[in-house]
Every structure is written in structure tokens, then in C-alpha cells.
Amino acid sequence: MTTLLNETLKESIYMPTPARITAVKTFTPTEKFFKIALPSGFSLAHRPGQFVEVSVFGVGEAPISICSAPSRSNGTFEMCVRAVGKLTDALHRLAAGSTIAIRGPFGRGFPIERFRGKDIIFVAGGLGLAPLRSLIDEVINDRGKFGRIHLLYGTRTPQDILFAEDLVAWANAPRTEVHITVDRPDEAWKGNVGVITKLFPKLRFHARNTVAIIVGPPVMYKFVLMELLGKGIADGNIWLSFERQMKCAVGKCGHCQLHHIYTCQDGPAFSYAQVKHLEEAFS
Amino acid sequence: MSLRIMPKSLLKTWIKHLQSRHFKVVGPTERFGQYVFEEIHSADELVMDYPTSVLPPKKYLLPPRERLFTFNAKTMEMQPDIQAVPTVILGVHTCDMHAVAMLDKVNNTGYADQHYKARREATYLVSVECLTPCMEGSFCKSMGTLTVPENYDLHFTDLGSDYAVEVGSEKGAALLEGCSAFWEPSEADYARVDAVIGAKWQHFPYRLECDVTELPDLLALSQKSPLWDELGERCLACGMCTKVCPTCYCFDVTDEIDLNLEHGERIRQWDSCQIEKFAVVAGGHNFRSSRALRQRHRFMRKGKYQYEAFGLMGCVGCGRCAASCLVHITPVDTFNALHRLRQAAQNGSAAENTASNQEVQA
Ligand SMILES: Cc1cc2nc3c(=O)[nH]c(=O)nc-3n(C[C@H](O)[C@H](O)[C@H](O)COP(=O)(O)OP(=O)(O)OC[C@H]3O[C@@H](n4cnc5c(N)ncnc54)[C@H](O)[C@@H]3O)c2cc1C
Ligand code: SF4
Ligand code: SF4
Ligand code: FES
């Protein structure tokens, strides 16, 4: 018998479960990759695009995307963390063997069953590749059910590229193209330079049978949306993941409220059709 | 449900009875000319006909600061802190009862909050019919909160020398058990209650210039209103308005730990959407970067967003925020100003339409 991790919230929706860091990899000076094991008999059973709340006791808690595919998780999962403040800095100081605590999975992920049979454009800016990775891997693991796949990925410099091994593996998958661009190249960089929207002319797709999934910093959304809508992709076929400040992840603290929606419960994944009329969605 | 009559002189007897049954009894008491909900030790402290309280009784359901669980950072042991002290809250006004309905809804939607639920289930709400307006800033009649909602356990109406006590639930009935202070009502008592409640309405003014049901649409059309900039210029971002509000429930979560970095606790504390850092995310992006945007969010929640999310208004018209704002930003003035701006815009475009129709005809 396995226990789903979120069943442990029965006593208190705020109280996490211990989990162990089993491996740490340094991706960049600010980003680290963590492999996490739940206690024996527990399963996360997440959907791509969902997140967990990660606790370091005495420091606090923060929402972090699950970056591994559900089909690859067996009481374990992965995350990629950028050190930007109290909790994320504390996580960066922890080595394999350390214990943290986890609640979740939370929110609605991407409705992968609705993407079957379609061509897919993934657009990732910076750390946005982390939540997308759970979806990309899930799609690639079930490659036959999906059409052509394009991944557009933009970072600031070549040194900021995350998941380098995965990018190579995806590029080698059948009917899959990976395009990477950097804002500021170094001498060794031979690839694309410039903002992510510059990659769109490289793509050949039928707007009618294409879904696009965008995850990146807030500033990226407006420009990428203009590009995709301009190409004729339907509002309901464009999916995004929203970042908001979150202090509870269970629809109580009010921090993540966007219009009448609680991002932690109804998001973080939304279709453009769901949010396009909501004030502050793209502010 | 059923009605009982209690002579006012026996209120003391009943409170003693409740205390002897180990209920914590709280109610409005006077402190330096204002009224606050506090634990009642003797019935003399209780002021049932208080105008309004500084803080709403919300603090017993969602304390300003609350421990969620304790932890041991070394052994990873955790213990939830779920408090359920049987508490009778006396003298809750009807607006605050509507606010409790809102808190109940939020805390039972999706993931039910066990901390809130435990407190709420151990709480007995004894409401009281408001017979005269409590203060200048309140607008309960406009918001439809001047009658008690169905969530009361007991509801008191002041009949002069007696209280009419409506029993609204099993929990309410339990509070009367074994106490010899209550009588079955006579026909005349029913008539007295009707007369007292019927006579009160004329004393309360309508203060909103539009109907409460028009607020969500009015606000939807006011997202780009210049009024928000005006409020943003004045607002001090002090957060008093949300602190005193009976329907505001937003909180922050922090850890506290001893010097050995071993024993600690996770705490939640009231937070305010009016404070600058409320909607900041990593990287420094702020989704509501100005006071104007934060004021807009506050009033959108009050008259539109919460209604759309939970089916109940986010404002119950208690007026506390109006009374506590140093720069006189009030819901009544805000909603009325938006309503007038809207009407002016409509009259303007109506006049234009008429003018262009006349041109066509000519
Ligand atoms: C659904 C979701 C998924 C996420 N997934 C990931 C992920 O996979 N990987 C990842 O690394 N991150 C992710 N994040 C972001 C992550 O949650 C934040 O980086 C984290 O909460 C920061 O917490 P902290 O304690 O480290 O930083 P804090 O100490 O809270 O500070 C974080 C940042 O917030 C700002 N800030 C905080 N307080 C203030 C203030 N008072 N005034 C001004 N600015 C302030 C600053 O810019 C600061 O850099 C995700 C967020 C969400 C909502
Ligand atoms: S009480 Fe008044 S000044 Fe203070 S945050 Fe609220 S509106 Fe602004
Ligand atoms: S917004 Fe103001 S008037 Fe409305 S319920 Fe809150 S404190 Fe009372
Ligand atoms: S994170 Fe607390 S309500 Fe969404």
C-alpha cells in the first residue's frame, strides 16, 4: 500500500512530511538540482506543472515546481532551485543526506491528455524550464501519442543553461526540435543570440492543431503571446504557468490571489482563454 | 427555530451558569471609551448594547498570531497545534455574523483548514439584533447585513426589560440546558419581537447610492478608473483597514526556532494586501507595485472578487475600516464615487448619442 503524500494533510493542511535529499547537482552558480526521496511507502502522484511546498525548519517554506515526470517518479522527485532569498539559500547549503520537509503536490498542472495528437510548442524562459521539464519528459516518454515537438528555450548567457543533458536527449528524440537562444553570448557560443521571440521564424506548424505551453518570467509572456496569437493559435490552446507569492498553497493566505482566482488552487497552469480577461494577469 | 424569553436581570445567572460549565465566555467590554471583545469574568463587564468594537470577534476564530505546529529540526518530529476551547461569544452584531459566514466559506473551500474548523466548532455564536446605527461609517442596511444570517446559535433581541432569545441550532439549545433563566414565550412576546424589529429599519439610512447587487458590475467597469490613483496618493499603506476588517483573512507564515536550532514552531500572522511586499515574487517583480493598485485590489475584493470566488460579499458594511483610516478612505465614499463617475460617463455618452441621432435626423 502506498500513501499519497497529500493524504498526510489530514491532521493539518500546513504540516509537511519529512523527505531526504538524495543527490545535489550544481547547474550554475545560482541554480542547483535536487533529487528528493519521500519516506518509504509514500508517493507524490503529481501531474506535470504541479508544485510542492518545501520546508527547511527554522527558515521557512517556499513553493517549488516538481521538475521530474510523473512516469519516472517512484517515491522520488526532482527540483531545480534558484537561490534568491532565505529558504532557497538555505536549500543550497544542504548536501545529499540532509532532511527537509514537503507538502503537496499542489495546484492544477497541465492537462496533458488534451495535448494528445497535437503538435506542441514549448517556450521556456530561464528557470521556466524546470516546471516544463516534468511535462516535456512525460510527453517524450509517451512519444507516439503526440505530433511534432518544438522546444524554444531562452537564457541570459550560455552559462545559465539548465538541464544540458536533457536538452541533448530531447533534441535526439524523434520529430523533436530544440532551439536555444541566449541574450549575451560568450566566445564559444555558436547558437542563436537574442530574445526568444526571434526563434519563431524557424518554426513550421499548423496553428489549428498546435498547443503552445509557455513558462518564464512575467515580462516574457506579453511578447511570446503576441507571437503565438499572431500565428493563429487558439486562446484555449495556449497554456501558461503563473508565479505569485504563495504562503500556504491551500487557498487560505490570500497572497496568490489574481482577480477572483487563487493561483495556488486553480493554477499555476492556466490556459490563455481562462485568464485573458482578468485584470492583473499580465501586469 | 424556537423562541425563549429571558429577563435581563437574569443575564448574570446565565453567564455564571455557562462559566460553571467551563465555557470561556467572551463579549463586548468597555476599555478607555471604546469597546473590545474580551473574556467576561463577571456579567457587569459585559456591554450588550455597545455601538461597535475596535476589532471584530474574528480574533477568536483566526487569531492575529497563531501557532500552526511545533517541530524538532533535528528529529523532524512535528505536532500540529489545534485549539478547541469551548467559547461562547456574546453580543455579536449581524454584520459580523455575515463576516463569519464568509470566513467559514473560505476555510471550508478546497482544503478545509483544521485549525480554523476546530476553533469554529468549539465556538458558540450569540448574536444580537442591532436596533440603532452603531456609527457614522457603517452601511449594513445597504449591504444587506442588518438581519442575522442563519449561522447563529442564539440570537438576542432587546425588548426593554427582557431579551427575546431565538434558538438557532442544537449548540444554541445546549447553552440553555439546565439554566432557569428562560421562559416559553407568550403570544404577546412574539408580537413584541416583531414590533421592535419592525420599528428599527427607519433608523438606518441607505448609504450606498447603488444597489449592493450592482457592485460587482460597477467594479468590473471601474478597473481603469482614475479614482484608484487618487486613493493611492492618499493611502499611507498602514494596513489598518484590513486589520480591523471582519472579512479579511490573509496571513503570512514564518518559522521561529530556539538558539540551539532544534525546537521551533511555524506561526501564522495576519497580513495585509496594503503592505508593499504582499505580492512581490522572486526577482523583485511586484504584481501590485503602487498604493493605487493595492487600494484597487482591496475594493475589488470587497465588492467583486470575493463574491465571484465564494458567492458572498467581501464587505459586510461594518464601517470599521472607515473609522480607523487616518486619511478617510472609506468603502461608502469609494463605491459612491465610482457609481457617480459611471453615471456621468453614461450620461455623457447618452448625450452624445442623442446629439448624433439629431444630426442624422437633420
Ligand atoms: C508555483 C511556483 C513554482 C515555483 N517553482 C520554482 C522552482 O522550481 N524553482 C525555484 O527556484 N523557484 C521557484 N519558485 C519561486 C520560489 O518560490 C521563490 O523563489 C521562493 O519563494 C523564494 O523564497 P526565499 O525564502 O528563498 O526568498 P525570500 O527571502 O522570500 O525572497 C525572495 C525574493 O522575493 C523578493 N522579496 C521578498 N521579500 C521582499 C520585500 N520585503 N521587499 C521586496 N522584495 C522582496 C526579493 O526579490 C527576493 O529576492 C516558484 C514559485 C511558485 C509560485
Ligand atoms: S487604513 Fe487608510 S491609509 Fe491605512 S492602508 Fe487602509 S486605506 Fe491606506
Ligand atoms: S471593508 Fe470596511 S466596512 Fe467592509 S467589512 Fe471590512 S472593515 Fe467593515
Ligand atoms: S498561496 Fe495561500 S492562498 Fe494561494
XYZ file of C-alpha atoms and ligand atoms in Angstrom:
718
model
C 0.000 0.000 0.000
C 1.281 3.425 -0.863
C 0.142 6.572 0.862
C -0.334 9.641 -1.301
C 1.687 12.495 0.148
C -1.269 14.856 0.256
C -3.199 12.420 2.454
C -0.792 13.431 5.227
C -2.536 16.817 5.307
C -5.467 15.268 7.185
C -4.235 16.447 10.567
C -3.154 19.896 9.462
C -3.033 21.245 5.933
C 0.046 23.244 6.951
C 2.135 20.390 8.357
C 4.645 18.797 5.966
C 6.215 15.324 5.803
C 9.971 14.713 6.135
C 11.852 13.957 2.931
C 15.518 13.296 2.178
C 17.804 14.915 -0.326
C 19.473 12.002 -2.119
C 21.536 13.919 -4.687
C 22.542 17.527 -5.387
C 23.996 18.787 -8.650
C 25.252 22.315 -9.236
C 23.859 23.593 -12.531
C 25.043 27.206 -12.335
C 26.357 29.465 -9.558
C 22.730 30.273 -8.615
C 20.841 27.109 -9.579
C 21.063 23.662 -8.068
C 19.288 20.437 -8.908
C 17.952 18.240 -6.103
C 16.748 14.657 -6.071
C 14.332 14.027 -3.211
C 13.134 10.753 -1.701
C 9.871 10.549 0.231
C 9.670 8.185 3.210
C 9.163 4.565 2.256
C 5.587 3.803 1.222
C 4.774 7.386 0.180
C 4.076 8.563 -3.328
C 3.750 12.077 -4.757
C 1.457 11.104 -7.677
C 1.718 14.549 -9.248
C 0.714 15.958 -12.604
C 3.224 17.828 -14.740
C 3.127 21.513 -13.765
C 2.234 20.979 -10.111
C 4.440 22.170 -7.279
C 5.360 21.262 -3.714
C 5.941 23.408 -0.644
C 9.487 22.844 0.608
C 10.374 23.467 4.266
C 13.701 23.914 5.963
C 12.705 24.048 9.628
C 13.681 27.271 11.307
C 13.970 29.049 7.965
C 10.539 28.673 6.383
C 8.777 27.319 3.373
C 8.575 28.086 -0.368
C 6.725 26.769 -3.419
C 8.981 24.873 -5.827
C 7.955 23.197 -9.078
C 8.313 19.457 -9.454
C 10.659 19.138 -12.412
C 10.572 15.364 -12.895
C 7.969 13.465 -14.892
C 5.248 11.546 -13.006
C 6.050 8.423 -15.022
C 9.628 8.484 -13.693
C 8.771 9.078 -10.060
C 8.662 6.197 -7.662
C 8.618 7.768 -4.252
C 11.164 10.251 -5.555
C 11.038 13.517 -7.425
C 13.349 16.288 -8.595
C 13.511 20.031 -8.347
C 15.724 22.838 -9.593
C 16.156 25.744 -7.198
C 17.497 29.242 -7.769
C 18.988 30.854 -4.653
C 17.218 34.195 -4.264
C 16.428 34.531 -0.570
C 16.068 32.910 2.826
C 14.624 29.494 2.045
C 16.243 28.947 -1.320
C 19.671 29.968 0.080
C 19.195 27.507 2.940
C 18.379 24.726 0.454
C 21.565 25.497 -1.454
C 23.570 24.929 1.736
C 22.197 21.383 2.136
C 24.056 18.333 0.874
C 22.859 14.858 -0.076
C 21.674 13.045 3.046
C 20.029 16.130 4.584
C 16.395 16.058 5.594
C 13.856 18.664 4.517
C 10.051 18.574 4.642
C 7.500 18.592 1.845
C 3.788 19.304 1.377
C 1.875 18.720 -1.807
C 1.566 18.273 -4.688
C -0.494 21.452 -5.106
C -2.374 23.267 -7.807
C -3.562 22.191 -11.193
C -0.924 21.038 -13.604
C -1.125 20.937 -17.382
C -3.974 18.857 -18.893
C -1.633 16.564 -20.808
C -4.496 14.359 -22.042
C -5.760 17.349 -24.052
C -2.404 17.703 -25.797
C -2.506 14.201 -27.323
C -2.479 14.086 -31.106
C -1.348 17.693 -31.341
C 1.875 19.410 -32.314
C 3.415 21.057 -29.270
C 5.486 24.210 -28.919
C 7.208 24.541 -25.545
C 8.518 28.010 -24.744
C 10.764 28.280 -21.683
C 12.488 31.355 -20.303
C 15.258 30.821 -17.739
C 14.104 28.822 -14.722
C 10.763 28.262 -16.503
C 12.352 25.149 -17.983
C 12.096 23.465 -14.553
C 8.282 23.122 -14.384
C 8.187 22.464 -18.145
C 10.659 19.613 -17.813
C 8.090 17.442 -15.995
C 5.735 17.918 -18.935
C 8.342 17.584 -21.694
C 9.647 14.340 -20.198
C 6.140 12.970 -19.820
C 5.417 13.758 -23.474
C 8.709 12.296 -24.701
C 8.198 9.152 -22.583
C 4.938 8.637 -24.459
C 6.299 9.982 -27.747
C 3.908 8.162 -30.113
C 0.808 9.951 -28.796
C 1.965 13.464 -29.770
C 2.756 15.256 -33.046
C 5.834 17.355 -33.793
C 7.531 18.909 -30.788
C 9.368 22.214 -30.736
C 11.170 23.473 -27.669
C 12.275 27.096 -27.585
C 14.499 27.947 -24.652
C 15.995 31.324 -23.819
C 18.547 32.180 -21.129
C 20.691 35.197 -20.332
C 24.082 33.630 -21.094
C 25.336 30.190 -22.186
C 26.410 29.597 -18.565
C 22.775 29.920 -17.437
C 21.589 26.952 -19.482
C 19.856 24.401 -17.221
C 19.291 20.683 -17.821
C 22.011 20.497 -20.505
C 21.854 16.677 -20.650
C 18.090 16.683 -21.041
C 18.310 19.234 -23.845
C 20.601 16.899 -25.775
C 18.357 13.892 -25.127
C 15.245 15.794 -26.229
C 16.930 17.053 -29.396
C 17.677 13.415 -30.244
C 14.101 12.264 -29.700
C 12.061 11.568 -32.860
C 10.269 14.511 -34.518
C 11.586 16.892 -31.886
C 13.415 20.186 -32.430
C 15.223 22.131 -29.724
C 16.154 25.779 -30.316
C 18.166 27.664 -27.734
C 18.931 31.362 -27.659
C 20.970 33.492 -25.265
C 20.826 37.225 -24.614
C 24.565 37.607 -24.131
C 26.825 35.072 -25.919
C 30.437 34.255 -24.998
C 33.258 33.446 -27.440
C 32.448 29.733 -27.520
C 28.721 30.189 -28.255
C 27.766 29.229 -31.814
C 23.988 29.214 -31.362
C 21.206 31.796 -31.546
C 21.512 35.196 -29.918
C 18.657 37.489 -28.896
C 15.218 37.393 -27.324
C 13.183 34.202 -27.511
C 10.654 35.579 -29.998
C 13.476 35.673 -32.589
C 13.235 31.857 -32.730
C 9.666 31.812 -34.038
C 10.510 32.229 -37.747
C 12.352 28.882 -37.524
C 9.140 27.013 -36.721
C 6.844 25.305 -39.220
C 3.485 24.288 -37.744
C -0.245 24.294 -38.453
C -1.788 26.705 -35.998
C -5.003 24.724 -35.896
C -3.506 21.553 -34.451
C -0.892 23.123 -32.213
C -0.776 23.721 -28.487
C 1.792 26.069 -27.003
C 2.960 25.936 -23.407
C 4.859 28.926 -22.051
C 6.698 29.184 -18.740
C 9.028 32.030 -17.937
C 9.367 35.355 -16.138
C 6.330 37.703 -16.252
C 7.965 40.033 -18.805
C 8.293 37.232 -21.329
C 4.586 36.432 -21.565
C 3.359 39.508 -23.421
C 5.815 39.143 -26.288
C 5.520 35.389 -26.694
C 1.720 35.618 -26.565
C 1.701 38.244 -29.314
C 3.786 35.942 -31.461
C 1.627 32.837 -30.871
C -1.706 34.611 -31.236
C -0.381 36.293 -34.380
C 0.321 32.840 -35.809
C -3.307 31.897 -35.213
C -3.043 29.544 -32.233
C -6.371 29.480 -30.366
C -6.605 31.058 -26.886
C -7.594 27.722 -25.398
C -4.545 26.006 -26.874
C -2.064 28.354 -25.232
C -1.064 27.331 -21.704
C 0.965 29.291 -19.174
C 2.206 28.835 -15.640
C 1.852 31.807 -13.289
C 4.140 32.734 -10.464
C 2.683 34.581 -7.490
C 3.777 34.986 -3.873
C 2.438 31.946 -2.009
C 2.364 31.491 1.744
C 0.065 28.476 2.096
C -0.609 26.748 -1.265
C -4.031 25.653 0.015
C -6.185 28.664 -0.877
C -6.149 30.366 2.505
C -3.434 33.031 2.856
C -4.612 35.289 0.016
C -1.133 36.100 -1.270
C -1.540 34.405 -4.636
C -4.929 35.947 -5.446
C -5.242 37.024 -9.065
C -8.624 38.676 -9.660
C -11.073 36.174 -8.076
C -8.731 33.226 -8.624
C -6.317 31.648 -6.182
C -3.290 30.781 -8.291
C -2.214 28.036 -5.868
C -5.516 26.190 -6.298
C -6.815 26.999 -9.786
C -3.308 27.414 -11.242
C -0.415 27.714 -11.537
C -1.170 26.321 -15.032
C -3.867 28.244 -16.906
C -4.985 28.426 -20.499
C -4.803 31.878 -22.018
C -8.581 31.656 -22.552
C -9.079 31.347 -18.772
C -7.063 34.417 -17.828
C -7.020 36.788 -20.788
C -9.830 38.981 -19.412
C -8.533 39.072 -15.856
C -7.051 42.364 -14.683
C -3.506 41.916 -13.299
C -2.995 38.557 -15.047
C -0.158 40.020 -17.103
C 0.797 43.055 -15.017
C -36.377 27.712 15.356
C -37.775 28.312 18.805
C -38.061 31.423 20.924
C -37.347 31.899 24.626
C -37.701 34.917 26.880
C -35.015 35.890 29.396
C -35.496 38.741 31.866
C -32.416 40.987 31.563
C -31.855 40.689 35.303
C -31.065 37.003 34.782
C -28.297 37.543 32.212
C -25.839 37.302 35.114
C -27.291 33.994 36.216
C -26.941 32.579 32.739
C -23.323 33.749 32.348
C -22.458 32.169 35.721
C -24.193 29.020 34.584
C -22.080 28.929 31.390
C -18.884 29.542 33.330
C -19.716 26.806 35.782
C -19.977 24.508 32.774
C -16.406 25.570 31.866
C -17.267 27.652 28.869
C -14.965 30.544 28.159
C -17.384 33.460 27.894
C -16.350 36.485 25.842
C -18.247 39.598 24.913
C -18.043 43.352 24.360
C -16.485 45.254 27.287
C -15.515 48.901 27.696
C -11.844 49.900 27.534
C -10.899 53.592 27.575
C -14.160 54.676 25.958
C -14.022 52.036 23.221
C -15.411 48.519 23.157
C -13.418 45.357 22.751
C -14.305 41.666 22.825
C -12.661 40.220 25.935
C -13.188 37.331 28.284
C -16.004 38.164 30.719
C -15.310 37.335 34.357
C -18.399 38.958 35.804
C -21.543 39.952 33.943
C -21.048 43.599 34.988
C -18.228 43.890 32.478
C -20.494 42.964 29.581
C -21.961 45.813 27.493
C -24.605 44.172 25.331
C -25.747 47.473 23.771
C -22.244 48.558 22.682
C -22.048 50.587 19.452
C -19.180 48.802 17.678
C -15.989 47.012 18.701
C -12.441 48.005 17.762
C -11.693 44.522 16.427
C -14.406 42.136 15.310
C -14.835 38.794 17.141
C -12.882 37.270 14.220
C -9.850 37.201 16.523
C -11.292 34.153 18.326
C -11.561 32.191 15.083
C -8.456 33.452 13.315
C -6.135 34.857 15.987
C -3.757 37.676 14.991
C -0.909 35.257 15.698
C -1.334 31.520 15.824
C 0.979 28.533 16.109
C 0.288 26.017 13.330
C 2.638 23.286 14.522
C 5.767 22.725 16.523
C 8.779 20.927 15.106
C 12.091 19.481 16.082
C 14.522 20.368 13.302
C 16.907 17.570 14.329
C 14.495 14.648 14.705
C 11.918 16.062 12.237
C 9.130 15.355 14.734
C 6.091 17.584 14.274
C 2.985 18.234 16.293
C 0.015 20.242 14.981
C -1.392 22.857 17.348
C -5.162 22.535 17.098
C -7.031 24.584 19.714
C -10.638 23.959 20.618
C -11.561 25.785 23.826
C -15.365 25.829 24.139
C -16.067 29.548 23.847
C -19.329 31.453 23.920
C -19.134 34.810 22.110
C -21.878 37.113 23.341
C -23.236 40.171 21.582
C -22.070 39.586 18.013
C -23.600 42.137 15.639
C -25.324 40.904 12.492
C -22.678 42.359 10.135
C -20.013 40.372 11.999
C -22.198 37.260 11.760
C -22.238 37.669 7.968
C -18.455 38.033 8.114
C -18.178 34.720 9.998
C -20.200 33.129 7.184
C -17.516 34.414 4.789
C -14.680 33.038 6.945
C -16.487 29.686 7.188
C -16.797 29.559 3.427
C -13.127 30.337 2.764
C -11.878 27.894 5.365
C -14.060 25.057 4.098
C -13.418 25.534 0.391
C -10.946 23.096 -1.172
C -8.567 22.102 1.609
C -10.504 22.597 4.855
C -8.408 24.381 7.492
C -8.403 22.135 10.581
C -7.078 24.909 12.831
C -9.943 27.207 11.925
C -12.510 24.414 11.981
C -11.550 23.247 15.464
C -11.896 26.779 16.844
C -15.088 27.389 14.921
C -16.755 24.179 16.060
C -15.921 24.975 19.672
C -17.354 28.486 19.271
C -20.946 29.314 20.183
C -22.169 32.449 18.451
C -24.697 34.534 20.379
C -25.709 37.382 18.116
C -27.734 40.451 18.961
C -30.213 42.379 16.838
C -28.948 45.913 16.064
C -31.709 48.409 16.829
C -29.902 51.706 16.163
C -26.974 52.550 13.844
C -23.650 51.944 15.588
C -21.594 54.658 13.920
C -21.351 57.040 11.051
C -19.259 54.822 8.794
C -21.417 51.700 8.883
C -23.693 50.837 5.968
C -25.078 47.435 6.868
C -28.545 48.227 5.536
C -27.069 48.904 2.088
C -25.036 45.695 2.180
C -27.983 43.557 3.312
C -26.336 42.594 6.600
C -28.760 44.224 9.033
C -30.558 40.940 9.618
C -28.896 37.937 11.163
C -27.823 35.144 8.796
C -28.687 31.509 9.592
C -25.399 30.762 11.348
C -26.347 31.923 14.864
C -26.596 29.551 17.782
C -28.605 32.031 19.832
C -29.905 35.404 18.682
C -30.859 38.090 21.186
C -33.328 40.921 20.657
C -33.549 43.647 23.310
C -37.187 44.020 24.330
C -36.540 46.594 27.079
C -36.783 44.607 30.294
C -36.334 41.209 28.601
C -34.306 39.593 25.877
C -36.030 37.553 23.225
C -33.704 34.606 22.601
C -34.035 32.756 19.337
C -32.507 29.302 19.375
C -30.842 28.702 16.007
C -29.073 25.384 16.465
C -28.547 22.357 18.678
C -25.449 24.077 20.002
C -27.577 27.070 20.966
C -30.122 24.858 22.696
C -27.299 23.241 24.654
C -26.323 26.637 26.099
C -29.755 26.971 27.715
C -29.828 23.485 29.187
C -30.160 23.345 32.930
C -30.404 27.124 33.320
C -33.535 28.501 34.964
C -33.379 31.919 33.316
C -35.511 31.243 30.239
C -39.267 31.113 29.710
C -41.544 29.922 26.958
C -42.847 32.960 25.041
C -46.464 34.051 25.091
C -48.384 35.283 22.012
C -47.698 38.806 23.222
C -43.948 38.138 23.266
C -43.935 37.210 19.563
C -45.774 40.441 18.847
C -43.251 42.393 20.946
C -40.326 40.961 18.971
C -41.992 41.781 15.662
C -42.760 45.313 16.799
C -39.214 46.011 17.999
C -37.558 44.631 14.872
C -40.121 46.209 12.566
C -39.541 49.627 14.111
C -35.775 49.590 13.737
C -35.453 49.873 9.966
C -36.428 53.520 9.735
C -33.457 54.468 11.946
C -30.912 53.067 9.480
C -30.080 55.078 6.356
C -29.222 53.596 2.973
C -25.763 54.945 2.374
C -24.794 53.380 -0.939
C -26.129 55.192 -3.966
C -26.379 51.972 -5.947
C -27.809 48.591 -5.031
C -25.450 46.044 -3.497
C -26.136 43.641 -6.394
C -24.768 46.256 -8.810
C -21.367 46.423 -7.104
C -19.641 43.561 -8.984
C -20.543 45.056 -12.371
C -19.761 48.592 -11.243
C -16.317 47.463 -10.116
C -15.723 45.452 -13.299
C -16.278 48.646 -15.276
C -14.057 50.622 -12.892
C -10.784 48.712 -13.260
C -9.210 51.651 -15.107
C -10.859 54.381 -13.033
C -8.730 57.432 -12.148
C -10.148 57.138 -8.618
C -7.580 54.455 -7.738
C -4.723 56.887 -8.357
C -6.437 59.415 -6.144
C -6.791 56.854 -3.324
C -3.212 55.721 -3.921
C -1.978 59.292 -3.410
C -3.703 59.481 -0.040
C -3.216 55.963 1.316
C -0.421 55.563 3.890
C -0.170 51.790 3.314
C -0.523 51.318 7.068
C -2.779 48.274 6.751
C -5.206 49.377 9.500
C -8.206 48.938 7.193
C -7.537 45.250 6.695
C -6.528 44.657 10.297
C -9.915 45.806 11.651
C -11.953 44.155 8.898
C -14.122 41.191 9.931
C -13.878 39.551 6.496
C -10.133 39.983 5.866
C -8.264 36.734 6.472
C -4.924 36.984 4.641
C -1.892 35.816 6.571
C 1.866 35.409 6.483
C 3.714 32.292 7.657
C 7.084 32.324 9.436
C 9.297 29.994 11.470
C 10.651 30.649 14.933
C 13.360 28.461 16.382
C 15.384 28.343 19.613
C 19.083 29.184 19.796
C 20.078 25.504 19.569
C 18.297 25.378 16.193
C 16.311 22.434 17.436
C 12.850 23.221 18.813
C 10.755 25.605 16.804
C 7.301 26.470 15.623
C 5.594 27.599 12.466
C 3.485 30.674 13.025
C 0.828 32.419 11.009
C 0.087 36.078 11.483
C -2.434 38.471 9.957
C -1.048 40.121 6.853
C -2.320 42.988 4.715
C -2.598 43.354 0.945
C -1.963 47.071 1.502
C 1.655 46.438 2.504
C 4.141 46.847 -0.341
C 5.738 43.385 -0.233
C 2.465 41.430 -0.226
C 2.575 40.457 -3.922
C 6.336 40.581 -4.583
C 7.884 37.461 -6.130
C 11.476 36.283 -6.502
C 13.451 38.573 -8.737
C 11.650 41.562 -7.231
C 8.650 41.712 -9.572
C 5.653 43.200 -7.737
C 2.217 42.402 -9.160
C 0.739 45.376 -7.285
C 3.591 47.826 -7.232
C 1.689 51.002 -6.277
C -0.649 52.001 -3.467
C -3.238 52.752 -6.150
C -3.122 49.152 -7.392
C -3.282 47.840 -3.841
C -6.298 50.004 -2.993
C -7.964 48.798 -6.159
C -7.292 45.190 -5.180
C -8.743 45.816 -1.730
C -12.003 47.276 -3.014
C -12.260 44.747 -5.856
C -12.088 42.002 -3.244
C -14.720 43.746 -1.130
C -17.294 44.262 -3.868
C -16.460 41.787 -6.639
C -13.660 39.206 -6.415
C -14.754 37.511 -3.188
C -18.320 37.378 -4.433
C -17.108 35.652 -7.603
C -14.856 33.278 -5.703
C -17.142 32.380 -2.784
C -20.630 33.695 -3.544
C -20.539 36.087 -0.590
C -19.630 39.768 -0.469
C -16.170 40.589 0.868
C -17.586 43.583 2.748
C -20.359 43.453 5.330
C -20.630 47.204 5.821
C -19.430 47.322 9.431
C -17.628 50.634 8.884
C -14.577 49.781 10.995
C -12.113 50.499 8.198
C -13.704 53.899 7.631
C -13.359 54.738 11.318
C -9.747 53.605 11.511
C -8.323 55.140 8.331
C -6.269 58.239 9.094
C -6.835 59.655 5.613
C -10.576 58.944 5.471
C -10.629 56.350 2.715
C -13.999 54.617 3.119
C -15.927 51.950 1.194
C -19.082 54.095 1.042
C -17.254 57.080 -0.459
C -15.293 54.843 -2.815
C -18.273 52.880 -4.134
C -20.385 56.032 -4.413
C -17.628 57.915 -6.239
C -17.278 55.056 -8.730
C -21.048 54.983 -9.162
C -21.162 58.717 -9.869
C -18.220 58.558 -12.284
C -20.004 55.743 -14.076
C -23.263 57.667 -14.257
C -21.501 60.751 -15.505
C -19.810 58.676 -18.215
C -23.140 57.107 -19.181
C -24.939 60.445 -19.237
C -22.076 61.795 -21.306
C -22.339 59.046 -23.889
C -26.151 59.196 -23.801
C -25.925 62.921 -24.542
C -23.519 62.189 -27.382
C -25.873 59.541 -28.794
C -28.779 61.940 -28.657
C -26.671 64.606 -30.338
C -25.598 62.288 -33.142
C -29.156 60.985 -33.583
C -30.312 64.536 -34.005
C -27.608 65.114 -36.588
C -28.759 62.048 -38.500
C -32.350 63.228 -38.383
C -31.387 66.704 -39.519
C 4.123 27.801 -8.330
C 5.557 28.225 -8.117
C 6.584 27.423 -8.557
C 7.916 27.794 -8.339
N 8.895 26.961 -8.790
C 10.186 27.276 -8.534
C 11.232 26.398 -8.911
O 11.013 25.334 -9.489
N 12.497 26.745 -8.615
C 12.789 27.919 -7.961
O 13.959 28.192 -7.696
N 11.809 28.790 -7.622
C 10.517 28.501 -7.869
N 9.536 29.364 -7.489
C 9.909 30.629 -6.836
C 10.205 30.397 -5.382
O 9.026 30.006 -4.726
C 10.762 31.655 -4.716
O 11.990 31.944 -5.266
C 10.871 31.461 -3.235
O 9.588 31.513 -2.632
C 11.729 32.481 -2.610
O 11.751 32.242 -1.209
P 13.015 32.620 -0.351
O 12.670 32.394 1.080
O 14.216 31.932 -0.863
O 13.211 34.127 -0.674
P 12.718 35.395 0.149
O 13.682 35.611 1.258
O 11.298 35.269 0.485
O 12.911 36.472 -1.024
C 12.587 36.124 -2.360
C 12.588 37.297 -3.285
O 11.353 37.979 -3.084
C 11.572 39.316 -3.102
N 11.167 39.863 -1.810
C 10.840 39.176 -0.715
N 10.508 39.981 0.273
C 10.613 41.228 -0.205
C 10.408 42.507 0.353
N 10.056 42.669 1.625
N 10.584 43.575 -0.422
C 10.966 43.422 -1.699
N 11.207 42.239 -2.263
C 11.021 41.153 -1.529
C 13.007 39.534 -3.423
O 13.092 39.755 -4.811
C 13.692 38.265 -3.064
O 14.751 38.008 -3.953
C 8.211 29.021 -7.708
C 7.180 29.831 -7.277
C 5.861 29.457 -7.480
C 4.775 30.344 -7.017
S -6.271 52.402 6.712
Fe -6.345 54.015 5.136
S -4.209 54.721 4.987
Fe -4.134 52.734 6.046
S -3.800 51.220 4.358
Fe -6.024 51.369 4.705
S -6.729 52.907 3.201
Fe -4.489 53.138 3.383
S -14.293 46.623 4.221
Fe -14.580 48.015 5.936
S -16.810 48.235 6.106
Fe -16.437 46.435 4.839
S -16.447 44.712 6.266
Fe -14.288 45.355 6.078
S -13.980 46.840 7.748
Fe -16.201 46.558 7.527
S -0.798 30.531 -1.622
Fe -2.084 30.992 0.046
S -3.974 31.326 -0.992
Fe -2.704 30.643 -2.595
